[in-house]
mmCIF file of C-alpha atoms in Angstrom:
data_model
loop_
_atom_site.group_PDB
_atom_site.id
_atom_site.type_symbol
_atom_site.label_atom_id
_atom_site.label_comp_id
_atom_site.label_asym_id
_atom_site.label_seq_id
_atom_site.Cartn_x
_atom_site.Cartn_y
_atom_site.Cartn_z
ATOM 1 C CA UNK A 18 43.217 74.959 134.598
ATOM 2 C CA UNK A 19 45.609 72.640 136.124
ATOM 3 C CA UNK A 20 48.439 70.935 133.968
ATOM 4 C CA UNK A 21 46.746 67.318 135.648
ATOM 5 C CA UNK A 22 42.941 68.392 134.165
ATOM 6 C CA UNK A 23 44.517 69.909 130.934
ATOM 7 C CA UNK A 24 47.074 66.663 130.389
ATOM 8 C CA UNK A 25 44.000 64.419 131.204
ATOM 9 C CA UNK A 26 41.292 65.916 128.687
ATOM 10 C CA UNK A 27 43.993 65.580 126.189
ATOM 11 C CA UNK A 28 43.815 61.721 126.921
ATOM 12 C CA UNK A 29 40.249 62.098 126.556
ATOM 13 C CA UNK A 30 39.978 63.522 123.687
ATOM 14 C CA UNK A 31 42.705 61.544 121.932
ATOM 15 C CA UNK A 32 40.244 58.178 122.979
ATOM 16 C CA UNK A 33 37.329 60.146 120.907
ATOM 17 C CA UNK A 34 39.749 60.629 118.157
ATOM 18 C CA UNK A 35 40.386 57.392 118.035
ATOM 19 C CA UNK A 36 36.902 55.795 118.141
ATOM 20 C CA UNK A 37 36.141 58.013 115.144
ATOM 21 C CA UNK A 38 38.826 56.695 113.041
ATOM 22 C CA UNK A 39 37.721 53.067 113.886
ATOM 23 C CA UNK A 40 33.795 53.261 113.564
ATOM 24 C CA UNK A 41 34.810 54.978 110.074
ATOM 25 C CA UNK A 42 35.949 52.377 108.557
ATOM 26 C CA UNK A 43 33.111 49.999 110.037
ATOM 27 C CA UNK A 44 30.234 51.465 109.483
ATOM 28 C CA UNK A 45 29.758 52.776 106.144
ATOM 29 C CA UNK A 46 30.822 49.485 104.931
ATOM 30 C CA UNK A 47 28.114 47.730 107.735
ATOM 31 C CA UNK A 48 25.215 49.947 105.747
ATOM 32 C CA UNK A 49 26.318 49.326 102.436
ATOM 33 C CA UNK A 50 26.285 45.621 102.960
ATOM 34 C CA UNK A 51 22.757 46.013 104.369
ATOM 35 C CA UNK A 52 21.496 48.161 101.604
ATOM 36 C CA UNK A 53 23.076 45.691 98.565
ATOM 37 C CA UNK A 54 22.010 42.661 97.709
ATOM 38 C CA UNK A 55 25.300 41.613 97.236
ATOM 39 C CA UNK A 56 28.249 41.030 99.995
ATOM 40 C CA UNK A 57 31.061 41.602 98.507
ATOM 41 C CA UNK A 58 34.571 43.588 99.335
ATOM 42 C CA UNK A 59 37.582 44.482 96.934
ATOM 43 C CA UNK A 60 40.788 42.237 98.571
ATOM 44 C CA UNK A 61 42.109 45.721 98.989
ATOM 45 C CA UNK A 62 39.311 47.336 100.857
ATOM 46 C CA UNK A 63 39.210 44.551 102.900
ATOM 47 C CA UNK A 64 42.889 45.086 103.752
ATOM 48 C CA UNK A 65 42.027 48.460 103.917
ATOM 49 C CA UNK A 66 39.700 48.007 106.507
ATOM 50 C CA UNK A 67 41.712 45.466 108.603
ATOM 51 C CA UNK A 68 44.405 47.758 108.741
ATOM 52 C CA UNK A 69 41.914 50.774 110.097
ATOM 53 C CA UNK A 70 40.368 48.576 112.738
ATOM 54 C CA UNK A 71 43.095 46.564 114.264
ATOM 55 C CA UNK A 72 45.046 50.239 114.578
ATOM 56 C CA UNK A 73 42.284 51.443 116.151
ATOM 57 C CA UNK A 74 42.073 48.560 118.780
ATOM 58 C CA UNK A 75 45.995 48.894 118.905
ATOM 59 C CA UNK A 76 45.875 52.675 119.481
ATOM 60 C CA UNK A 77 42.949 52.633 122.228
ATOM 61 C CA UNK A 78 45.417 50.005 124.478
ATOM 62 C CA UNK A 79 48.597 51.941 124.272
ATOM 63 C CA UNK A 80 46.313 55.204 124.829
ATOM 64 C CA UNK A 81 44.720 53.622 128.656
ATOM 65 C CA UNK A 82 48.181 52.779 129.455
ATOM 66 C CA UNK A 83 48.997 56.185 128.948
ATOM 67 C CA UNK A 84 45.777 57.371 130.605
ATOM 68 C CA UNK A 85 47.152 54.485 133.418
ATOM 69 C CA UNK A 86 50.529 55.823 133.676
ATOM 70 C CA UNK A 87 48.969 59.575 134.035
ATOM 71 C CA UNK A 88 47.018 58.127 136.750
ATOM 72 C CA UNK A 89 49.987 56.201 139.066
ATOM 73 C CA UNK A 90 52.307 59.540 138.325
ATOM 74 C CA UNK A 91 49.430 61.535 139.292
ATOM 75 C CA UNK A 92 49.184 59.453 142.683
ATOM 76 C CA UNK A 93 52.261 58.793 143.726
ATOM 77 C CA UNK A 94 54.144 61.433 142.535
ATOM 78 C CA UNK A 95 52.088 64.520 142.879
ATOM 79 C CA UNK A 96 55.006 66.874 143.740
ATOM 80 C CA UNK A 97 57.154 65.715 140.617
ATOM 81 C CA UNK A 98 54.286 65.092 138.350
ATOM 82 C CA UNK A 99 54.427 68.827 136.335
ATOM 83 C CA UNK A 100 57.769 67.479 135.695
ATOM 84 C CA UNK A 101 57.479 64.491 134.517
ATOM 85 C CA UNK A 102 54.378 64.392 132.905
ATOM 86 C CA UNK A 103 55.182 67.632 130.934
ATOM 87 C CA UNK A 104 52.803 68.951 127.742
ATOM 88 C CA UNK A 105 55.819 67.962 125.194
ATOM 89 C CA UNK A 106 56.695 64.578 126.922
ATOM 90 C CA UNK A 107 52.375 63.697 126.440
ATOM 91 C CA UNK A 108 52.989 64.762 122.913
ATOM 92 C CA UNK A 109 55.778 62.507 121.804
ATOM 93 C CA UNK A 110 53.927 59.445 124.039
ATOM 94 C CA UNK A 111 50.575 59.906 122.470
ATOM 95 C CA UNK A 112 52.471 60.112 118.816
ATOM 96 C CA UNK A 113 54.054 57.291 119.713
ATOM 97 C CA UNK A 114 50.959 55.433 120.202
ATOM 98 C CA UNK A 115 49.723 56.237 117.213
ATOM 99 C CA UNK A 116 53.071 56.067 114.502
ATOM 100 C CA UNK A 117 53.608 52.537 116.338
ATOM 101 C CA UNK A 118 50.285 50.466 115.855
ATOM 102 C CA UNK A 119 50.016 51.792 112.493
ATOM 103 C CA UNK A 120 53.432 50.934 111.360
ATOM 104 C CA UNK A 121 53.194 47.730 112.492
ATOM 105 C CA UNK A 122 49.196 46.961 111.470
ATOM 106 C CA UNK A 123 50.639 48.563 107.808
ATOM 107 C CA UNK A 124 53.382 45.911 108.191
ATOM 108 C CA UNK A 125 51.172 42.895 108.385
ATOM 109 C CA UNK A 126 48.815 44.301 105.371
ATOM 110 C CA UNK A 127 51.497 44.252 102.970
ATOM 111 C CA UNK A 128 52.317 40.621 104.604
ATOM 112 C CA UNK A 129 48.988 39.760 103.927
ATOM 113 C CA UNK A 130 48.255 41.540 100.308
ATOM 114 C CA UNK A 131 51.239 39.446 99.285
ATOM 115 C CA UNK A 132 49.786 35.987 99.856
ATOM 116 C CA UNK A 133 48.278 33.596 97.406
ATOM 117 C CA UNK A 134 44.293 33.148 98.657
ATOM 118 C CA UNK A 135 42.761 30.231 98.132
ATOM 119 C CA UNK A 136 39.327 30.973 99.509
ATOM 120 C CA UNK A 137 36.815 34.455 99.253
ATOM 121 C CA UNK A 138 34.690 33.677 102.352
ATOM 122 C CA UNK A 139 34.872 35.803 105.110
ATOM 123 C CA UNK A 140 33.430 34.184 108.315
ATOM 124 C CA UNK A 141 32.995 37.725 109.620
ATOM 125 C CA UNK A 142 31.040 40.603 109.596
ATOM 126 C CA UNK A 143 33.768 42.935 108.810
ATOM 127 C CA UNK A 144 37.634 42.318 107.560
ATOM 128 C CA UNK A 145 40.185 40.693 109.653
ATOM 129 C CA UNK A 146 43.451 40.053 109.504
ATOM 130 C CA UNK A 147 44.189 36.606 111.161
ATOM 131 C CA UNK A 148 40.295 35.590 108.805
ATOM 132 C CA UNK A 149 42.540 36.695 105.622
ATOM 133 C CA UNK A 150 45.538 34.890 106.768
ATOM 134 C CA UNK A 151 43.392 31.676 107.127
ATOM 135 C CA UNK A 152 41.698 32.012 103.540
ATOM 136 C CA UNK A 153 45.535 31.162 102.139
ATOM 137 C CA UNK A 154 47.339 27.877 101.049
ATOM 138 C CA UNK A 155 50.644 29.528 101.190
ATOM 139 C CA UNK A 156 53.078 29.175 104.000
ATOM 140 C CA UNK A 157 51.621 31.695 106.778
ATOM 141 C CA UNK A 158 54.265 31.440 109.648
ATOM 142 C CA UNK A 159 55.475 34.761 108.824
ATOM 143 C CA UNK A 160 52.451 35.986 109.224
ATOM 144 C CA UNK A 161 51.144 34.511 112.377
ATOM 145 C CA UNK A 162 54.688 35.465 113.739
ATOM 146 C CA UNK A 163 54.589 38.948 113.092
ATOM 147 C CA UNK A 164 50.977 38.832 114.498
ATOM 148 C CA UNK A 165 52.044 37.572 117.773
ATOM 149 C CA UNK A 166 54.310 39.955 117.864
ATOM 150 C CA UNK A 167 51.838 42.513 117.364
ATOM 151 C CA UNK A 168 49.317 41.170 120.023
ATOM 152 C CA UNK A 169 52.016 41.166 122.570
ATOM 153 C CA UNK A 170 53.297 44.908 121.918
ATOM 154 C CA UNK A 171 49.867 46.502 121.914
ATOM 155 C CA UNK A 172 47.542 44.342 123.903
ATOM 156 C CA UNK A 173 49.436 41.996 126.429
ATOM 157 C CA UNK A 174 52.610 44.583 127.369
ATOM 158 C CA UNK A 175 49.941 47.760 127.707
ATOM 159 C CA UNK A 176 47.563 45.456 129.691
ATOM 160 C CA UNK A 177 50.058 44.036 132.079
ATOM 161 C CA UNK A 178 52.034 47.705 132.369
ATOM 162 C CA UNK A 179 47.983 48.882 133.502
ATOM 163 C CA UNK A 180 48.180 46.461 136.112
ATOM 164 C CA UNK A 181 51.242 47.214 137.479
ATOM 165 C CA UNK A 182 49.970 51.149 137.694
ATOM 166 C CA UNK A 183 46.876 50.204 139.589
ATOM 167 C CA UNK A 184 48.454 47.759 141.941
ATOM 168 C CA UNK A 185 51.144 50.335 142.839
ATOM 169 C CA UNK A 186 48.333 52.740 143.069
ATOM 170 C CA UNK A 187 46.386 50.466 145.525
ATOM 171 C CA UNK A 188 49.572 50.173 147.781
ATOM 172 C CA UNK A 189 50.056 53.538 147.725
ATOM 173 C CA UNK A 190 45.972 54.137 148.908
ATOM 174 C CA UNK A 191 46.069 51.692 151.362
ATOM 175 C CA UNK A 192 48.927 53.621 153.459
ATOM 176 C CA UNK A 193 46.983 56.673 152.705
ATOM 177 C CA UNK A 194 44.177 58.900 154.447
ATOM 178 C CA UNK A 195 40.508 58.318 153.958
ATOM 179 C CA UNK A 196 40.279 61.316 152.071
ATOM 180 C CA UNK A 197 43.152 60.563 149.528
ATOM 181 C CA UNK A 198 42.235 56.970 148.969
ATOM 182 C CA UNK A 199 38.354 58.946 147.916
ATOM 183 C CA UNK A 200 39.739 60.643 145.882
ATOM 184 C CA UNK A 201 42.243 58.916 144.060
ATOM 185 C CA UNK A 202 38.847 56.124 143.546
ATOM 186 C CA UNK A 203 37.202 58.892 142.064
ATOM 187 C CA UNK A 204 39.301 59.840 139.488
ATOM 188 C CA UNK A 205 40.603 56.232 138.535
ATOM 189 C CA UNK A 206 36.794 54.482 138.735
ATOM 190 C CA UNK A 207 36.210 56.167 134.912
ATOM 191 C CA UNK A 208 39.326 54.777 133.705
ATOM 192 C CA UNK A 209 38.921 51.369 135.446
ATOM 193 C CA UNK A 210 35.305 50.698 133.419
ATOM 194 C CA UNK A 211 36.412 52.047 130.087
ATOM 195 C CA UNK A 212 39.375 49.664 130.511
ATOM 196 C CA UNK A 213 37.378 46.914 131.530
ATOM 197 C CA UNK A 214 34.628 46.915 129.168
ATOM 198 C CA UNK A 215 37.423 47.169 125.897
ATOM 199 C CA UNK A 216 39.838 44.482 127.194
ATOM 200 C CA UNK A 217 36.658 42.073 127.899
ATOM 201 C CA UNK A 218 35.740 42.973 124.283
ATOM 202 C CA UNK A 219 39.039 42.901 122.887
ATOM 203 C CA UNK A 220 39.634 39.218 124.644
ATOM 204 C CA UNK A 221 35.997 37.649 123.153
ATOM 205 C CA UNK A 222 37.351 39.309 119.836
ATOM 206 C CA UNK A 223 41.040 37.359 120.044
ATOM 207 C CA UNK A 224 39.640 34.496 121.462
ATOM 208 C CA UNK A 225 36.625 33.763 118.771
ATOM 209 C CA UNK A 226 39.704 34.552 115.765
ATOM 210 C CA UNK A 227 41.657 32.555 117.522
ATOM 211 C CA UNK A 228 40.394 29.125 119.147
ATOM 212 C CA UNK A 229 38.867 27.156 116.359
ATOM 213 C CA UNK A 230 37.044 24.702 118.310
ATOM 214 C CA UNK A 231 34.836 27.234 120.423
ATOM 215 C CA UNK A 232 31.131 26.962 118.830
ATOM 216 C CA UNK A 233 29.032 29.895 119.697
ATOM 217 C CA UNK A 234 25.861 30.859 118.219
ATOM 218 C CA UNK A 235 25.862 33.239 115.054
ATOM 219 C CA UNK A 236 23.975 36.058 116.926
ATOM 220 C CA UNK A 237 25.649 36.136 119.840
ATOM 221 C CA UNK A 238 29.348 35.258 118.414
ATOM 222 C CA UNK A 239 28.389 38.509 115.975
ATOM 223 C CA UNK A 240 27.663 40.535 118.985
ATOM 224 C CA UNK A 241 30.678 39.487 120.831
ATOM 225 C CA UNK A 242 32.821 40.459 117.606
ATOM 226 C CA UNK A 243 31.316 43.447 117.408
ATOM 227 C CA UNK A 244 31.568 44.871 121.131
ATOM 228 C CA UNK A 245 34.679 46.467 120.541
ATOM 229 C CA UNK A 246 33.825 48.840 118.051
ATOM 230 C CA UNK A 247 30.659 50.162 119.055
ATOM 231 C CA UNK A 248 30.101 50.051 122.812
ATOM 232 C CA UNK A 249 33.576 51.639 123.596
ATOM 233 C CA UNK A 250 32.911 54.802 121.430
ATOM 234 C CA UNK A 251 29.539 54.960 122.872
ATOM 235 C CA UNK A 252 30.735 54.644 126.536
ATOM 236 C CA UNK A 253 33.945 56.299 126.887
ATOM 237 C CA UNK A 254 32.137 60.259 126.391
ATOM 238 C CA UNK A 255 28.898 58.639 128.771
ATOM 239 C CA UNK A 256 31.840 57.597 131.890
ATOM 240 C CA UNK A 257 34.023 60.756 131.426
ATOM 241 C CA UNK A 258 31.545 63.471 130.443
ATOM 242 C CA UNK A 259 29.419 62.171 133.853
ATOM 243 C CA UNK A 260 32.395 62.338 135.904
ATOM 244 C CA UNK A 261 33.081 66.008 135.494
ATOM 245 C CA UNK A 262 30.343 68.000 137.539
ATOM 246 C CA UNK A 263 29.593 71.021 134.995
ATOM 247 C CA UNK A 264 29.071 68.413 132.181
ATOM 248 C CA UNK A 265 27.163 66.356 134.710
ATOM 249 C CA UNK A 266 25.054 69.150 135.497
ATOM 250 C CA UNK A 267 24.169 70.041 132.061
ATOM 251 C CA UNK A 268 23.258 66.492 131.252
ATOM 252 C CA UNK A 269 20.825 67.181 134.345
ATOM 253 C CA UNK A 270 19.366 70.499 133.215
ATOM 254 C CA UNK A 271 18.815 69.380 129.643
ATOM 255 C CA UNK A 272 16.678 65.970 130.850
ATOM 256 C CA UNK A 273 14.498 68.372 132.938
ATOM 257 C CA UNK A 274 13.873 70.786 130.528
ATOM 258 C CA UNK A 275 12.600 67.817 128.162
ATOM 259 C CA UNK A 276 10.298 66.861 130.511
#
């Protein structure tokens, strides 16, 4: 197998890894809050929680950057890309992208389990962080700080480093050949929707915690909420299991043999 198929399913399979880890700390709390009577979460579950979700969101931005920056070596590079984008160099990038989010998400927990709270009410279906900041009356700049900070390292820098890629990728196609610009749109078009549906979800998320004066429906300020933990696990294996033929083709022969 080539090192670009073998570096890429690595990628792949770090985004199902990751979806895991954040539907598991969403979901078994979603059904026991549907199967009690009662709605109610320990202060350090609910930290727990926060901390196991907003790494999760962290982790799946800094891992499409490194799916992005794959992509634009992959591209414009293709005669140095076995050395730069070597098995060990992945490794310590797609560590990184998991140490860092949770070192910093762990960070603002302990920020947070350390305030005084002056509220219980939870305007949210599950636990978040800037909702538990918000439900204190002691002095929170600190923590809305340190939160910037954290928005700006995983979302905004990853995001804006993603652009770059595929702009510099687009230059590159446009001086290309028919043929390489097909296929370099084939193997970035995955990439491209899984990126676009999660930072569409990720900005409804931000901007509901974040702008107090937007008035939304319940349902459909739930379902925005919500988008980013369970359409993303269920799309990313649908886009990249469909773009690889022999999966494809399986898919395929499994539907007709139902019928």
């Amino acid at each position: 197998m080539p090192l670009t198929l073998r570096l890429c399913f690595h990628l792949i399979s770090c985004l199902s890894v990751n979806s895991v880890f954040g539907t598991a700390a969403f979901f078994p709390r979603l059904l026991t809050d549907l199967l009690s009577d009662t709605h109610s979460v320990s202060r350090a579950a609910c930290i727990l929680q926060a901390f196991v979700i907003f790494s999760y969101a962290s982790n799946e931005n800094i891992i499409l950057m490194l799916m992005a920056f794959d992509r634009y070596v992959a591209i414009s590079k293709p005669l140095q890309y076995n050395n730069i984008m070597t098995p060990r160099i992945l490794s310590v990038l797609i560590s990184i992208s998991w140490i860092y989010p949770m070192l910093s998400i762990g960070i603002a927990g302990i920020l947070n389990a350390r305030l005084t709270m002056c509220g219980n009410k939870l305007w949210k279906v599950y636990c978040h962080n800037f909702e538990i900041v918000k439900l204190s009356c002691a002095n929170t700049i600190v923590n809305n700080v340190f939160g910037f900070f954290i928005l700006t390292t995983t979302a905004i820098m990853p995001l804006s480093f993603i652009l770059y890629s595929y702009v510099k990728i687009l230059i590159i196609c446009r001086k290309s050949s028919l043929d390489f610009r097909r296929k370099a749109y084939q193997t970035c078009i995955p990439h491209i929707v899984i990126l676009l549906n999660f930072s569409v979800a990720l900005f409804c998320e931000v901007t509901l915690s974040r702008v107090a004066t937007l008035q939304l429906p319940i349902g459909l300020s739930i379902i925005l909420s919500l988008e980013f933990l369970i359409v993303p696990p269920i799309l990313d294996p649908l886009v990249y299991g469909l773009n690889f033929p022999k999966i494809r083709k399986k898919i395929i022969w499994i539907i007709k043999a139902c019928k």
